Short mmCIF file of C-alpha atoms and ligand atoms in Angstrom, two decimals:
data_model
loop_
_atom_site.label_atom_id
_atom_site.label_comp_id
_atom_site.label_asym_id
_atom_site.label_seq_id
_atom_site.Cartn_x
_atom_site.Cartn_y
_atom_site.Cartn_z
CA MET E 17 78.03 88.74 109.67
CA PRO E 18 80.21 89.54 112.68
CA SER E 19 80.28 87.18 115.63
CA LYS E 20 81.82 87.61 119.07
CA GLN E 21 84.91 85.77 117.83
CA ARG E 22 85.16 87.24 114.37
CA ASN E 23 84.65 90.78 113.13
CA THR E 24 84.00 91.67 109.49
CA SER E 25 86.87 91.83 106.98
CA ALA E 26 89.96 94.01 107.13
CA LEU E 27 93.63 93.19 106.72
CA ALA E 28 96.64 95.44 107.29
CA LEU E 29 99.89 95.10 105.36
CA LYS E 30 102.52 96.68 107.59
CA LEU E 31 105.22 98.42 105.55
CA LEU E 32 106.79 100.42 108.36
CA GLU E 33 110.36 99.47 107.45
CA GLU E 34 109.74 99.73 103.71
CA ARG E 35 107.66 102.94 103.55
CA GLY E 36 106.96 104.13 107.10
CA THR E 37 103.29 103.38 106.48
CA PHE E 38 100.73 100.59 106.33
CA TRP E 39 98.16 99.62 103.72
CA LEU E 40 94.68 98.34 104.48
CA PHE E 41 92.80 95.75 102.43
CA ASP E 42 89.04 96.02 102.99
CA CYS E 43 87.48 97.89 105.84
CA GLY E 44 84.47 96.10 107.33
CA GLU E 45 82.30 97.64 110.03
CA ALA E 46 84.20 98.46 113.24
CA THR E 47 87.63 98.15 111.65
CA GLN E 48 88.72 101.32 113.43
CA HIS E 49 87.57 99.89 116.76
CA ARG E 50 89.61 96.73 116.17
CA MET E 51 92.62 98.85 115.22
CA LEU E 52 92.57 100.28 118.73
CA HIS E 53 93.69 96.82 119.90
CA THR E 54 96.75 96.96 117.64
CA THR E 55 99.80 99.17 117.18
CA LEU E 56 98.40 100.55 113.89
CA LYS E 57 98.02 104.33 113.83
CA PRO E 58 95.46 105.74 111.35
CA LYS E 59 97.76 108.64 110.49
CA LYS E 60 100.24 106.12 109.06
CA LEU E 61 97.58 104.67 106.79
CA GLU E 62 98.77 105.39 103.25
CA LYS E 63 96.48 103.33 101.00
CA ILE E 64 93.25 101.37 101.26
CA PHE E 65 92.44 98.67 98.71
CA ILE E 66 88.83 97.46 98.57
CA THR E 67 88.22 94.04 97.02
CA HIS E 68 84.46 94.46 96.53
CA LEU E 69 81.53 96.53 97.70
CA HIS E 70 79.73 94.09 100.02
CA GLY E 71 79.00 95.70 103.36
CA ASP E 72 81.16 93.31 105.36
CA HIS E 73 84.15 94.72 103.44
CA ILE E 74 83.37 98.47 103.30
CA PHE E 75 81.00 99.59 106.07
CA GLY E 76 83.91 100.67 108.25
CA LEU E 77 85.31 103.10 105.69
CA PRO E 78 83.46 106.38 106.41
CA GLY E 79 84.19 106.18 110.14
CA LEU E 80 87.85 105.39 109.65
CA LEU E 81 88.27 108.12 107.02
CA GLY E 82 86.70 110.65 109.39
CA SER E 83 88.75 109.59 112.41
CA ARG E 84 92.04 109.60 110.52
CA GLY E 85 91.88 113.41 110.28
CA PHE E 86 91.28 113.80 114.02
CA LEU E 87 94.19 111.46 114.75
CA GLY E 88 96.82 113.54 113.02
CA GLY E 89 96.50 112.14 109.51
CA THR E 90 97.28 115.02 107.16
CA GLU E 91 99.03 113.13 104.35
CA ARG E 92 97.12 112.21 101.22
CA LEU E 93 95.26 108.90 101.32
CA ASP E 94 94.72 106.76 98.21
CA LEU E 95 91.65 104.55 98.09
CA TYR E 96 91.30 101.84 95.41
CA GLY E 97 88.25 99.73 94.66
CA PRO E 98 85.54 98.73 92.19
CA VAL E 99 83.33 101.12 90.25
CA GLY E 100 80.74 102.63 92.57
CA LEU E 101 83.17 103.22 95.43
CA ALA E 102 83.77 106.88 94.54
CA GLU E 103 80.04 107.66 94.43
CA TRP E 104 79.32 105.86 97.70
CA ILE E 105 82.13 107.69 99.51
CA GLU E 106 81.16 111.06 98.04
CA VAL E 107 77.49 110.71 99.03
CA THR E 108 78.25 109.30 102.49
CA LEU E 109 80.74 112.01 103.39
CA ARG E 110 78.57 114.79 101.96
CA ILE E 111 75.29 113.74 103.63
CA SER E 112 76.99 113.17 106.98
CA ARG E 113 78.93 116.44 106.56
CA THR E 114 82.20 114.69 107.16
CA HIS E 115 84.95 117.07 106.10
CA LEU E 116 88.36 115.53 105.62
CA ASN E 117 91.36 117.72 106.36
CA TYR E 118 93.55 115.69 104.02
CA GLU E 119 93.44 114.80 100.35
CA LEU E 120 91.49 111.64 99.52
CA ALA E 121 92.15 110.23 96.04
CA VAL E 122 89.70 107.53 94.97
CA HIS E 123 90.78 105.22 92.14
CA GLU E 124 88.22 102.89 90.61
CA VAL E 125 90.02 99.76 89.39
CA GLU E 126 89.31 97.24 86.64
CA GLU E 127 92.32 95.23 85.61
CA GLY E 128 96.07 95.77 85.37
CA THR E 129 98.58 97.86 87.29
CA VAL E 130 96.85 100.23 89.71
CA PHE E 131 99.92 101.57 91.50
CA GLU E 132 103.64 101.66 90.85
CA ASP E 133 106.57 103.60 92.26
CA GLU E 134 110.31 102.90 92.73
CA THR E 135 109.73 100.25 95.38
CA PHE E 136 106.31 98.63 94.82
CA ARG E 137 103.89 97.59 92.12
CA VAL E 138 100.26 96.62 92.69
CA GLU E 139 98.30 94.71 90.10
CA VAL E 140 94.58 93.91 90.14
CA GLN E 141 92.53 91.19 88.43
CA PRO E 142 88.81 90.37 88.61
CA LEU E 143 87.75 87.28 90.56
CA ASP E 144 84.49 85.31 90.54
CA HIS E 145 81.98 86.34 93.25
CA VAL E 146 78.29 87.34 93.17
CA ILE E 147 79.21 91.00 92.52
CA PRO E 148 82.44 92.35 90.96
CA SER E 149 85.29 91.33 93.26
CA PHE E 150 89.03 91.78 92.81
CA GLY E 151 92.34 90.39 93.93
CA TYR E 152 95.51 92.41 94.41
CA ARG E 153 99.08 91.31 93.80
CA ILE E 154 101.60 93.42 95.70
CA GLU E 155 105.19 93.13 94.48
CA GLN E 156 108.12 94.72 96.21
CA LYS E 157 110.80 95.57 93.65
CA PRO E 158 114.30 94.13 94.09
CA LEU E 159 116.25 95.72 96.91
CA PRO E 160 119.78 97.08 96.44
CA GLY E 161 122.49 94.51 97.12
CA LYS E 162 124.58 94.45 100.30
CA LEU E 163 127.34 97.04 100.53
CA LEU E 164 130.77 95.44 100.02
CA ILE E 165 132.55 97.60 102.55
CA ASP E 166 136.09 96.39 101.72
CA ARG E 167 135.63 97.18 98.07
CA ALA E 168 134.23 100.63 98.85
CA THR E 169 137.14 101.43 101.18
CA GLU E 170 139.62 100.21 98.58
CA ALA E 171 138.02 102.53 96.04
CA GLY E 172 138.67 105.44 98.42
CA VAL E 173 135.16 106.04 99.76
CA PRO E 174 135.46 107.61 103.22
CA LYS E 175 133.35 106.44 106.15
CA GLY E 176 130.09 108.40 106.39
CA PRO E 177 127.10 109.42 104.30
CA LEU E 178 128.59 108.45 100.92
CA LEU E 179 128.54 104.80 101.96
CA ARG E 180 124.86 105.09 102.63
CA GLU E 181 124.25 106.62 99.19
CA LEU E 182 126.10 103.74 97.55
CA LYS E 183 124.22 101.19 99.65
CA GLU E 184 120.91 102.67 98.51
CA GLY E 185 121.89 102.31 94.87
CA ARG E 186 123.13 105.81 94.02
CA ASP E 187 126.49 106.59 92.41
CA VAL E 188 128.66 109.14 94.23
CA VAL E 189 131.44 111.59 93.38
CA LEU E 190 134.47 111.67 95.70
CA GLU E 191 136.32 114.87 96.67
CA ASP E 192 139.01 114.19 94.04
CA GLY E 193 136.29 114.08 91.35
CA SER E 194 136.35 110.33 90.76
CA ILE E 195 132.98 108.62 90.32
CA ILE E 196 132.14 105.48 92.30
CA ARG E 197 129.34 103.40 90.87
CA SER E 198 127.01 101.78 93.37
CA GLY E 199 126.93 98.59 91.31
CA ASP E 200 130.72 98.22 91.66
CA VAL E 201 130.70 98.21 95.46
CA THR E 202 127.47 96.32 96.20
CA GLY E 203 126.42 92.71 95.83
CA PRO E 204 123.63 91.48 93.55
CA PRO E 205 120.13 92.94 94.12
CA GLN E 206 118.03 91.05 96.67
CA PRO E 207 114.55 89.93 95.60
CA GLY E 208 111.62 91.75 97.23
CA PHE E 209 108.53 89.98 98.54
CA THR E 210 105.26 89.32 96.74
CA VAL E 211 101.91 88.88 98.40
CA ALA E 212 98.53 88.23 96.77
CA ILE E 213 95.48 89.42 98.71
CA LEU E 214 92.27 88.16 97.18
CA GLY E 215 88.67 89.19 97.73
CA ASP E 216 85.64 86.94 98.08
CA THR E 217 85.62 84.45 95.21
CA ARG E 218 84.86 81.02 93.92
CA PHE E 219 87.84 78.99 92.78
CA THR E 220 89.09 80.81 89.67
CA ALA E 221 92.12 80.84 87.38
CA ASN E 222 92.77 84.56 88.01
CA SER E 223 93.49 83.78 91.66
CA ILE E 224 96.26 81.46 90.53
CA GLU E 225 97.63 84.12 88.17
CA LEU E 226 97.67 86.74 90.91
CA ALA E 227 99.33 84.34 93.33
CA ARG E 228 101.88 82.98 90.82
CA GLY E 229 105.16 82.46 92.68
CA ALA E 230 104.02 84.73 95.51
CA ASP E 231 105.61 84.37 98.93
CA ILE E 232 102.20 84.58 100.57
CA VAL E 233 98.68 84.25 99.24
CA VAL E 234 95.76 85.42 101.36
CA HIS E 235 92.67 83.57 100.16
CA GLU E 236 89.19 83.33 101.60
CA ALA E 237 88.01 79.98 102.97
CA THR E 238 84.39 80.54 103.90
CA TYR E 239 83.62 76.81 103.91
CA ASP E 240 85.22 73.44 104.62
CA GLY E 241 84.90 70.14 102.77
CA ALA E 242 81.63 69.20 104.53
CA THR E 243 79.92 72.48 103.54
CA ALA E 244 81.48 72.64 100.06
CA HIS E 245 78.07 72.45 98.35
CA LEU E 246 77.36 75.98 99.64
CA ALA E 247 80.50 77.53 98.18
CA ALA E 248 79.54 77.92 94.52
CA PRO E 249 75.94 79.19 95.03
CA TYR E 250 77.16 81.87 97.44
CA GLY E 251 80.21 82.79 95.36
CA HIS E 252 82.75 81.60 97.90
CA SER E 253 85.56 79.08 98.33
CA THR E 254 86.41 76.22 100.63
CA ILE E 255 89.68 75.75 102.47
CA LEU E 256 90.48 73.14 99.80
CA ASP E 257 89.93 75.67 96.99
CA ALA E 258 92.27 78.06 98.76
CA ALA E 259 94.91 75.36 99.16
CA GLN E 260 94.53 74.38 95.50
CA VAL E 261 95.16 77.98 94.42
CA ALA E 262 98.29 78.20 96.58
CA ARG E 263 99.50 74.88 95.23
CA GLU E 264 98.91 75.61 91.54
CA ALA E 265 100.42 79.08 91.92
CA GLY E 266 103.56 77.68 93.53
CA ALA E 267 103.10 80.09 96.44
CA GLY E 268 105.27 79.94 99.55
CA ALA E 269 102.51 80.10 102.16
CA LEU E 270 98.74 80.39 102.46
CA ILE E 271 96.84 82.50 104.95
CA ALA E 272 93.15 81.60 104.89
CA ASN E 273 90.70 84.29 106.00
CA HIS E 274 86.97 85.10 105.77
CA ILE E 275 86.13 81.93 107.70
CA SER E 276 82.37 81.43 108.19
CA ALA E 277 80.97 82.27 111.62
CA ARG E 278 79.78 78.64 111.82
CA PHE E 279 83.38 77.64 112.60
CA LEU E 280 84.54 78.32 116.14
CA PRO E 281 88.12 79.32 116.96
CA GLU E 282 88.86 75.73 118.02
CA ASP E 283 87.96 74.56 114.48
CA ALA E 284 90.95 76.42 113.01
CA ARG E 285 93.33 73.50 113.38
CA LYS E 286 90.87 71.15 111.68
CA LEU E 287 90.48 73.57 108.77
CA ALA E 288 94.24 73.87 108.34
CA GLY E 289 94.46 70.09 108.56
CA GLU E 290 91.99 69.66 105.69
CA ALA E 291 94.22 71.77 103.47
CA ALA E 292 97.48 70.12 104.49
CA ASP E 293 97.34 67.30 101.93
CA LEU E 294 97.19 69.84 99.13
CA PHE E 295 99.43 72.53 100.52
CA PRO E 296 101.77 72.33 103.50
CA VAL E 297 102.07 75.89 104.85
CA VAL E 298 98.60 77.01 105.93
CA GLU E 299 97.65 79.51 108.60
CA ILE E 300 94.10 80.40 109.59
CA ALA E 301 93.72 84.13 110.21
CA GLU E 302 91.87 84.63 113.47
CA ASP E 303 90.94 88.19 114.39
CA LEU E 304 94.00 90.25 115.36
CA ALA E 305 96.38 87.47 114.29
CA GLU E 306 99.69 88.90 113.11
CA PHE E 307 102.19 87.30 110.77
CA GLU E 308 105.74 88.15 109.85
CA TRP E 309 107.53 87.33 106.62
CA LYS E 310 111.25 87.14 107.25
CA ASP E 311 114.11 85.26 105.61
CA GLY E 312 111.66 83.39 103.39
CA GLN E 313 109.57 82.10 106.30
CA LEU E 314 106.06 82.89 107.45
CA ARG E 315 105.85 83.20 111.20
CA ARG E 316 102.84 83.81 113.42
CA LEU E 317 103.70 86.49 115.96
CA PRO E 318 102.69 85.86 119.57
ZN1 ZN N 430 81.29 89.29 99.36
ZN1 ZN N 431 82.66 88.85 102.45
#
């Protein structure tokens, strides 16, 4: 249920530097309206991952899909989610005569790797909710090492585009025919980031697997310690469950979302405090909150 303070679920993973795009995880009602309060542009939306088919996670999809075309989105869009998503989208778009002017590829997921290219891999595992619900693990592959400019110059590489090629991991041929290997003039590869974004769930071992060693885990925390008796019957977690997952997974930071409407914004600090004994780095995701992961630190942006 939305409240004045809290809209239904949606989360954007900004990959503007990495891919020039962003990915969306869930798309509750009015997600596109909330996006108007951000810098996110629907035409840059590359992928949408749906954790499960409850209305508070998908009722914003048809509207956003329709608007994206009007807002200059012509690139293909990939939509991932549980079985039933393709049928729902097909019927909704057909009955409402919504014609998309871009390619929409719907992928129904079960378990395993759902996407992989040169720079990212996305893995999905089932969680434990009242209907099928999934968690996604997003891994950025190692980045090329830093260019060792002195070594490149010594090897005879002129200033200019060849340096860039080497920096991005490609070998080059100089004018005199000699081959310079990228690995010889760059430092060791830098690790990429890993983030686990989990759908509605009770405490479950698969959450820990998905979040294993992740820099950030995004876990629901519908309840607190005092309302913990409601968590299991409704298929949800408490802030303590979320902290336990982050702890057992050895994650770097926890962002707790899907907070029940019973908690007011001023309760956020208390919720984070409850988790602190189990796990030190906890942020509560209020609506429109934005976080940055840089140099191994999670930072809340102003
Ligand atoms: Zn749900
Ligand atoms: Zn939900």
